[in-house]
mmCIF file of C-alpha atoms in Angstrom:
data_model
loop_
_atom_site.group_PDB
_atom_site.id
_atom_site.type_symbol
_atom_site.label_atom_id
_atom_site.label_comp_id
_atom_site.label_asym_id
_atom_site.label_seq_id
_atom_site.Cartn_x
_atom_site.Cartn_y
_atom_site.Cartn_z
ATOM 1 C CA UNK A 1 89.997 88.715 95.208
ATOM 2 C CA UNK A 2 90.059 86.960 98.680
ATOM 3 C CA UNK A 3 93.829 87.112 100.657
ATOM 4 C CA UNK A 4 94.499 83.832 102.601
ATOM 5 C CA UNK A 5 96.854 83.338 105.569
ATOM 6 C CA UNK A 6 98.105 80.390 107.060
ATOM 7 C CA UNK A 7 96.801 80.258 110.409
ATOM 8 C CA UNK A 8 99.869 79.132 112.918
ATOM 9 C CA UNK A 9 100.636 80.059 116.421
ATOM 10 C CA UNK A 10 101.585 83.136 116.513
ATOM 11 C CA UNK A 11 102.445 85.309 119.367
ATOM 12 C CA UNK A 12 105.438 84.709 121.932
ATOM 13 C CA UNK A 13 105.899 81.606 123.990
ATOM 14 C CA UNK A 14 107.161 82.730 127.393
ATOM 15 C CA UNK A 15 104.569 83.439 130.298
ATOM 16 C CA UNK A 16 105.075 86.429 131.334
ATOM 17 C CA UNK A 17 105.543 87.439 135.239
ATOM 18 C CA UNK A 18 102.212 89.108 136.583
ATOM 19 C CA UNK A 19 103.949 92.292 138.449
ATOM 20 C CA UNK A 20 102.623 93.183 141.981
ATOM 21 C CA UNK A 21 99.938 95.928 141.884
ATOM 22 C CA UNK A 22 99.080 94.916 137.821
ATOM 23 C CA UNK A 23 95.768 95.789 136.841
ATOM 24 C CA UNK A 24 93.684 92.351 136.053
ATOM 25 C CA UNK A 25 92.043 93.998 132.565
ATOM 26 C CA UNK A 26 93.311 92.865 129.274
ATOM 27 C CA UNK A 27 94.265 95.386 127.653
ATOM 28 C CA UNK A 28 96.564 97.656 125.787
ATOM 29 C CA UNK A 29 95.966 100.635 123.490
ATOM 30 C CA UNK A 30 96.640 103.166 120.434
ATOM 31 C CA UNK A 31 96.059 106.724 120.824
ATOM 32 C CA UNK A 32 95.509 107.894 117.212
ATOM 33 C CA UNK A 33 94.962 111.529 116.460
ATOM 34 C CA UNK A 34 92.726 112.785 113.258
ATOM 35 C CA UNK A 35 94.875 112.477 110.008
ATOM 36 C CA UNK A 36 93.176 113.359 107.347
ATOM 37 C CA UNK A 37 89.798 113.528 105.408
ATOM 38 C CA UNK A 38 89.112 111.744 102.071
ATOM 39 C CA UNK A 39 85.956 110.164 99.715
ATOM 40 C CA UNK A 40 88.244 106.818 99.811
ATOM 41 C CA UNK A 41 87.898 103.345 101.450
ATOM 42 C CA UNK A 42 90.684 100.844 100.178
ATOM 43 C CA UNK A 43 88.694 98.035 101.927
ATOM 44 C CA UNK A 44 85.445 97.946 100.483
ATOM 45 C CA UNK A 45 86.338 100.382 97.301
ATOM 46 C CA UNK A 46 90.110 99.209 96.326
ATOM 47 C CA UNK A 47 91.730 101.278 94.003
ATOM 48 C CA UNK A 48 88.947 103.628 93.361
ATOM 49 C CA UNK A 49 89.569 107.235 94.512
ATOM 50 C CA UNK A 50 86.570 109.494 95.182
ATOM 51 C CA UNK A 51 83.945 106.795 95.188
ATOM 52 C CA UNK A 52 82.914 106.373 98.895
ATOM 53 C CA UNK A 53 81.378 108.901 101.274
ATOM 54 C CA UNK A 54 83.914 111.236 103.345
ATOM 55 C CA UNK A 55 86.032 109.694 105.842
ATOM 56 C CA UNK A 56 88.315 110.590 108.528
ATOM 57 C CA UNK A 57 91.149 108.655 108.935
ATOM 58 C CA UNK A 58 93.520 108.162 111.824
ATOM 59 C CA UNK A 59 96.636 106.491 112.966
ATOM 60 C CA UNK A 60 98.982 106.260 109.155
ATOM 61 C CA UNK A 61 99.449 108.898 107.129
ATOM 62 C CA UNK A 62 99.144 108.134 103.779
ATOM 63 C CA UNK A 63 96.168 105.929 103.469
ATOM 64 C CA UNK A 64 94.363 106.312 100.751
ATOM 65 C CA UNK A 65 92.330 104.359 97.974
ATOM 66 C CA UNK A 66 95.103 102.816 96.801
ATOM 67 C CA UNK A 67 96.516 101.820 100.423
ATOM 68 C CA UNK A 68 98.355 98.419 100.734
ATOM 69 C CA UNK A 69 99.834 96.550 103.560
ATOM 70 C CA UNK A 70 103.443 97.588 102.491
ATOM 71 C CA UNK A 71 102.051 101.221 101.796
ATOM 72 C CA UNK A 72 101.211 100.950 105.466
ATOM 73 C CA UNK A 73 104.089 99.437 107.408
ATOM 74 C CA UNK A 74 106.757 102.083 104.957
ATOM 75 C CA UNK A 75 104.731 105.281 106.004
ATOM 76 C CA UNK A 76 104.825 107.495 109.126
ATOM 77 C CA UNK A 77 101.854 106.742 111.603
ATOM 78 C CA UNK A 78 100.856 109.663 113.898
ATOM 79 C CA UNK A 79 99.639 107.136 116.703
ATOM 80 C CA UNK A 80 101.749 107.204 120.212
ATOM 81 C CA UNK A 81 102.730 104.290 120.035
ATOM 82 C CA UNK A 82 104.212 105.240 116.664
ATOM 83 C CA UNK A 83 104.874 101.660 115.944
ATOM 84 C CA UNK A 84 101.246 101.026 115.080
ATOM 85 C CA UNK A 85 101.443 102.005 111.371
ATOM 86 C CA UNK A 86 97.503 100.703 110.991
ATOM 87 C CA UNK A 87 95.335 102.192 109.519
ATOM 88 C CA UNK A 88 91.801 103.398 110.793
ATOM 89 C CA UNK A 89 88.641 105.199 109.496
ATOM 90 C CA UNK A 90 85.244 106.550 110.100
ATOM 91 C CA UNK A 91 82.443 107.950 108.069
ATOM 92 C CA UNK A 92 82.924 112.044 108.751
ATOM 93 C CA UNK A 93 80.725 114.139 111.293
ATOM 94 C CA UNK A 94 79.128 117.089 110.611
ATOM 95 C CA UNK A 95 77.297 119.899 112.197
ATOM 96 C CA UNK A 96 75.163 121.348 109.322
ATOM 97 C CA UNK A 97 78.076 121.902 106.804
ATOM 98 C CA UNK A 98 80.774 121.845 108.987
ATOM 99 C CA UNK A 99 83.144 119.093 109.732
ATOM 100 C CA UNK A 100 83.786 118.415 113.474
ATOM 101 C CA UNK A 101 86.233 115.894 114.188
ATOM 102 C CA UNK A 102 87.222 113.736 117.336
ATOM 103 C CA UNK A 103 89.665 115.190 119.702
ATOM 104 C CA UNK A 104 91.081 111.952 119.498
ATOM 105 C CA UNK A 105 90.660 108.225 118.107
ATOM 106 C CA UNK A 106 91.643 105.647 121.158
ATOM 107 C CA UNK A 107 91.538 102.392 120.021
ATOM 108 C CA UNK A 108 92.166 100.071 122.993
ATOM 109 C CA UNK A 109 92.731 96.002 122.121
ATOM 110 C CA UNK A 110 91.183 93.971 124.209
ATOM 111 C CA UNK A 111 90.795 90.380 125.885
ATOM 112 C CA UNK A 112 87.036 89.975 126.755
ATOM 113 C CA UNK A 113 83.903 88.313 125.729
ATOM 114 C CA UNK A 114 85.260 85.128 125.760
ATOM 115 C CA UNK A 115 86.349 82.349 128.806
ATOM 116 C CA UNK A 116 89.363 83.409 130.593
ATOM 117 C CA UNK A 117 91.198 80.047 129.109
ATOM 118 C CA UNK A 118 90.237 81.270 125.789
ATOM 119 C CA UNK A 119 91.835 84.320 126.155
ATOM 120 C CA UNK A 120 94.696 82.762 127.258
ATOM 121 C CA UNK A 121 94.653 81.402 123.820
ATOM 122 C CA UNK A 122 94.684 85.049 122.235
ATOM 123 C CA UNK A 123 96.293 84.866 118.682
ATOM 124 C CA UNK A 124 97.935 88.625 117.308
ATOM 125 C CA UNK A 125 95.958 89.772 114.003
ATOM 126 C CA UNK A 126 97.201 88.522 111.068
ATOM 127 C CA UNK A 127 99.225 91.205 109.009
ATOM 128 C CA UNK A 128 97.102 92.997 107.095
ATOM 129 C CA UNK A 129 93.831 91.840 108.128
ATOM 130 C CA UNK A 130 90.610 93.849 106.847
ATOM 131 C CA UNK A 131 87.634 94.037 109.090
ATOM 132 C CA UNK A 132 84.497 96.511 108.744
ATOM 133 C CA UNK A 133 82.342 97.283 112.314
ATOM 134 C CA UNK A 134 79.064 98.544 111.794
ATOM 135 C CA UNK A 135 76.513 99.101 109.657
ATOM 136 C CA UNK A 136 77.144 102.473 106.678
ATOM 137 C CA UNK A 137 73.625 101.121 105.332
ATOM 138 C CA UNK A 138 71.638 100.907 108.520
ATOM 139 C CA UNK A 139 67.763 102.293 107.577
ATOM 140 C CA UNK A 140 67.124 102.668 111.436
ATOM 141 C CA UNK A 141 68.606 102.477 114.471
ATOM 142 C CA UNK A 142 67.776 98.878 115.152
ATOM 143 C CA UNK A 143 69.516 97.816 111.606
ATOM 144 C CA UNK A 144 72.733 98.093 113.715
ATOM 145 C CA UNK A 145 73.143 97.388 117.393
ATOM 146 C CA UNK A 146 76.957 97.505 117.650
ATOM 147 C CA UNK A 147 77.662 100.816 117.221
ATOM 148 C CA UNK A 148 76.558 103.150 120.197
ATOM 149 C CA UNK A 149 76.376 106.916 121.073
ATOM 150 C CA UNK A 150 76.846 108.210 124.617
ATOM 151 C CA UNK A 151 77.993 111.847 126.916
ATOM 152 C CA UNK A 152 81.548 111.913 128.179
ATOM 153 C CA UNK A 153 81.523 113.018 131.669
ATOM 154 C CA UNK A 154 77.696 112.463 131.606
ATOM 155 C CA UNK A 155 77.044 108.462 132.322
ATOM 156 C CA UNK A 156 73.379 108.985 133.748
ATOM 157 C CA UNK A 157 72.374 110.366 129.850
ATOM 158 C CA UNK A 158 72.606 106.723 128.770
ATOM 159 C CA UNK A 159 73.698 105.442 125.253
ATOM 160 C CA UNK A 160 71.306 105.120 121.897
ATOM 161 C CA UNK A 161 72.253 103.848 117.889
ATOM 162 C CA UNK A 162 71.851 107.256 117.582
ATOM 163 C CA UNK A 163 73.159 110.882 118.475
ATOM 164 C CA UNK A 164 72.145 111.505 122.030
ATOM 165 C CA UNK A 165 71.427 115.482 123.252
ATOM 166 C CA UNK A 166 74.987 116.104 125.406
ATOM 167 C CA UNK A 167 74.722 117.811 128.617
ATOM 168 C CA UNK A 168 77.158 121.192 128.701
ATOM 169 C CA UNK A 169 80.368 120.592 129.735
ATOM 170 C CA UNK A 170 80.457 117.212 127.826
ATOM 171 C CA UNK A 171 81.638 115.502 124.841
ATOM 172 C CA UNK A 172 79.890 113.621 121.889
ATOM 173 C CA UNK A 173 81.235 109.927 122.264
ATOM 174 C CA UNK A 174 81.021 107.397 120.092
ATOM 175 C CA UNK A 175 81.991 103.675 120.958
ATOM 176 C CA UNK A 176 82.150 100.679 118.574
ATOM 177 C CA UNK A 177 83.647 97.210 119.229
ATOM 178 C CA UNK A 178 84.668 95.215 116.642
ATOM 179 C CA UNK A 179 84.335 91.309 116.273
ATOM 180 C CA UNK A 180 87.043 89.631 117.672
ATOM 181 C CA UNK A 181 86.560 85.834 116.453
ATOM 182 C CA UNK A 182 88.496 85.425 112.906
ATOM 183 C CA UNK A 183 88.112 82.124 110.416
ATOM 184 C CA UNK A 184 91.542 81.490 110.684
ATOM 185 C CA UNK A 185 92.013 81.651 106.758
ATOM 186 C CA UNK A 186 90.847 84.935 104.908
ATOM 187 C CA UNK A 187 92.681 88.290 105.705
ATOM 188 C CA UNK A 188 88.933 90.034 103.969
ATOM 189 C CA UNK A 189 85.896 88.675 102.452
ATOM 190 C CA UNK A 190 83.204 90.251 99.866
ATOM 191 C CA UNK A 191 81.456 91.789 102.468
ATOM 192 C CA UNK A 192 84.480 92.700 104.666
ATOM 193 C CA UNK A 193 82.899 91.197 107.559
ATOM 194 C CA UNK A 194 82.085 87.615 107.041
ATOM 195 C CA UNK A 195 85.819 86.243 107.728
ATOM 196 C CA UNK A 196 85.166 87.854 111.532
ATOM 197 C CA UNK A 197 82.451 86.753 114.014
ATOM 198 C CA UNK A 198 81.381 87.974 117.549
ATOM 199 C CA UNK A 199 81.670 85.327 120.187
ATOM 200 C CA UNK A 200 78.607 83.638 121.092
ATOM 201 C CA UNK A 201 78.022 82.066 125.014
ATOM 202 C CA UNK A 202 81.845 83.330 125.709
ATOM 203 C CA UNK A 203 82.875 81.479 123.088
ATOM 204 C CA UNK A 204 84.418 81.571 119.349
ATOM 205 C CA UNK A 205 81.625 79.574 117.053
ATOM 206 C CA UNK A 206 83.594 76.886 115.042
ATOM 207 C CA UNK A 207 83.183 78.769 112.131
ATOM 208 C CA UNK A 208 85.529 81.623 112.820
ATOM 209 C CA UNK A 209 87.580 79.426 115.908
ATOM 210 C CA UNK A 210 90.468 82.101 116.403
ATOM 211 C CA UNK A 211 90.578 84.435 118.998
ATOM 212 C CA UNK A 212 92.118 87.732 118.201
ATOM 213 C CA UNK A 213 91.938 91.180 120.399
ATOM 214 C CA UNK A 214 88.338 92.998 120.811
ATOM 215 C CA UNK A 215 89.278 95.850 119.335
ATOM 216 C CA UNK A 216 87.134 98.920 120.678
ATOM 217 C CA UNK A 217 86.836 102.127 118.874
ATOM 218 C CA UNK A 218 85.969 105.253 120.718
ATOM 219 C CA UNK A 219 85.680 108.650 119.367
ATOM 220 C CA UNK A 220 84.828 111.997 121.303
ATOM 221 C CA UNK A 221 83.728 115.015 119.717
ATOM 222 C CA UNK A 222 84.422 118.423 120.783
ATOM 223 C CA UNK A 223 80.418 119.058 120.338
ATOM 224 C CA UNK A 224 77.351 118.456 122.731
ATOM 225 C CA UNK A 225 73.781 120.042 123.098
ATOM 226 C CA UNK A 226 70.504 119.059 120.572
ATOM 227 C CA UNK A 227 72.042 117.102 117.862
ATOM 228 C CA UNK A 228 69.427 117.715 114.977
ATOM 229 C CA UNK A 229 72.341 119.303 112.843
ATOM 230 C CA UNK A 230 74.571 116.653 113.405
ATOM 231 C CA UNK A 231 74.796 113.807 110.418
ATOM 232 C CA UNK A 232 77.607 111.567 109.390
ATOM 233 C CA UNK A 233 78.695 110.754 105.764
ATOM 234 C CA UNK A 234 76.928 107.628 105.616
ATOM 235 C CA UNK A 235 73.641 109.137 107.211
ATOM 236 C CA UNK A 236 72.065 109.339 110.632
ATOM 237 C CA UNK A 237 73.877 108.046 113.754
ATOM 238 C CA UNK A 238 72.638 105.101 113.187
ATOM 239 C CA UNK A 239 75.120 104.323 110.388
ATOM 240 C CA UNK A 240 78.766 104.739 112.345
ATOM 241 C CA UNK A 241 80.500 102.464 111.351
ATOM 242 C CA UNK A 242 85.090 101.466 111.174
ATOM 243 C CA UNK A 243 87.248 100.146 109.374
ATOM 244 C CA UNK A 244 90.475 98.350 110.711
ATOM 245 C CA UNK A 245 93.180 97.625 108.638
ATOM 246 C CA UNK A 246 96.051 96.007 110.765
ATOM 247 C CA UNK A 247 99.425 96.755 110.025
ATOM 248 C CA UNK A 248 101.292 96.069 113.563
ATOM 249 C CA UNK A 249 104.641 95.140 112.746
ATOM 250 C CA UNK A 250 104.173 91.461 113.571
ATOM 251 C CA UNK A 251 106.519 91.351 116.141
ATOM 252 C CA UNK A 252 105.768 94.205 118.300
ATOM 253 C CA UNK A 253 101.670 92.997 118.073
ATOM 254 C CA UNK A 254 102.801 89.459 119.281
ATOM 255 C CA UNK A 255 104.321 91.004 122.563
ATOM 256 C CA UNK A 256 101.652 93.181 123.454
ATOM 257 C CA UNK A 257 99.384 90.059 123.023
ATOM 258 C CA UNK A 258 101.496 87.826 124.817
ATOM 259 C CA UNK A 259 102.140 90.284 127.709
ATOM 260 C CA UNK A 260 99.143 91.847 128.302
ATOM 261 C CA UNK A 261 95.983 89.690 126.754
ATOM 262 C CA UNK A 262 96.722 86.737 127.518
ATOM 263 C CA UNK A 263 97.777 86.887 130.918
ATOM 264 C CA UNK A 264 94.846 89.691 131.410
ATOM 265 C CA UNK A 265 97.343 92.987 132.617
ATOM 266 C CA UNK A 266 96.293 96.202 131.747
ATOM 267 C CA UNK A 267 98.942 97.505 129.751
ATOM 268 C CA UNK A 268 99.265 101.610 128.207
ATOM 269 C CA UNK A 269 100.307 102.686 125.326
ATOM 270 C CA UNK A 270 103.965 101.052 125.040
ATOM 271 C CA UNK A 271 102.279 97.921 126.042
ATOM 272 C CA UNK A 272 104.136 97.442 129.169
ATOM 273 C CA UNK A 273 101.445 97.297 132.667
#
């Protein structure tokens, strides 16, 4: 069953001041530790415990197959800033048999990709919006060109679809960015990914006309060196993939928006510059 939300202004109305020495990025961010592991989705498998492939989830507590908006915003998150009681997953890493998971999940929101007036024009995500990144069914690495693997600490190894052979003394990363261009209407679709667009010439395509935060995804593993063991859930590299389900107190989201994005200051984790 498709969700629908009236599309309105949303967000604050005052321009805020640009301080002196601001960083001109638009940005602000969730650090999000690992939670927990569970064979659940409650986007694209609702109510059905035990039927997806293992994921690791980060950011609220409790999610599980029967997760709901309320569920969400009425549990404990372990994100700093605590506030952010979304929920986030990822299909699980493993080295042979073992389970490796990131140090951290940073999710940073983001104003790019589109004109500088547009994002001026940055709406907050509707309240429990459902969005899926990726590609869990990719049969090669160019079935899915979003999601990327790269070296902490080691730029000159370059980034692939797939796992990339770590220098010592680095980190597994992964990165994915998630569409940031919404339809204005449906809070999911059937395939959890139609009601979202990318932007297309720095631009929203009429379609999906809203412009919402980029949200990036980036994972780092505590692993490095050949990665022939290494495997996800959902298969090779190839298929990374996340799942976003907002539940920013509606409020709190607007100001970061309004603050930061808009204006394009580089705010941390309290979303203040």
């Amino acid at each position: 069953m498709t969700e629908f939300q009236v599309y309105g202004s949303g967000g604050g109305t005052t321009t805020p001041t640009i301080p002196p020495g601001a960083v001109r990025v638009a940005e602000f961010l969730a650090d999000c530790p690992f939670s927990h592991r569970l064979p659940d989705d409650p986007i694209v498998f609702p109510g059905l415990p035990g039927a997806s492939h293992m994921h690791s989830f980060f950011g609220s507590e409790v999610t599980n197959a029967h997760s709901t908006t309320q569920d969400l915003l009425n549990a404990n998150s372990n994100c700093n800033p605590s506030i952010d009681k979304s929920s986030y997953w990822i299909p699980t890493l493993y080295n042979g048999n073992t389970e490796v998971e990131p140090v951290t999940g940073i999710f940073y929101y983001l104003g790019e990709g589109v004109r500088d007036d547009l994002i001026a024009q940055t709406q907050p995500f509707p309240l429990g919006l459902r969005v899926v990144a990726g590609n869990a069914k990719a049969t090669g690495p160019n079935d899915n060109t979003i999601a990327r693997w790269s070296c902490l600490h080691a730029g000159d190894a370059g980034s692939s679809s797939n796992f990339v052979n770590c220098p010592a003394g680095t980190m597994l990363e992964s990165y994915l960015d998630f569409p940031h261009c919404w339809d204005g209407v449906n809070l999911d679709s059937p395939d959890h990914k139609s009601h979202m667009a990318y932007p297309v010439n720095n631009a929203c395509p009429a379609s999906h006309p809203v412009v919402v935060p980029k949200l990036r995804q980036v994972m780092r593993y505590p692993v490095n060196g050949n990665p022939a063991n290494f495997r996800l859930a959902s298969g090779p590299g190839y298929t990374m993939h996340g799942d976003f389900f907002n539940a920013w107190p509606v409020d709190e989201l607007a100001r970061r928006v309004n603050d930061c994005i808009r204006p394009i200051i580089k705010c941390g984790t309290d979303g203040r510059p």
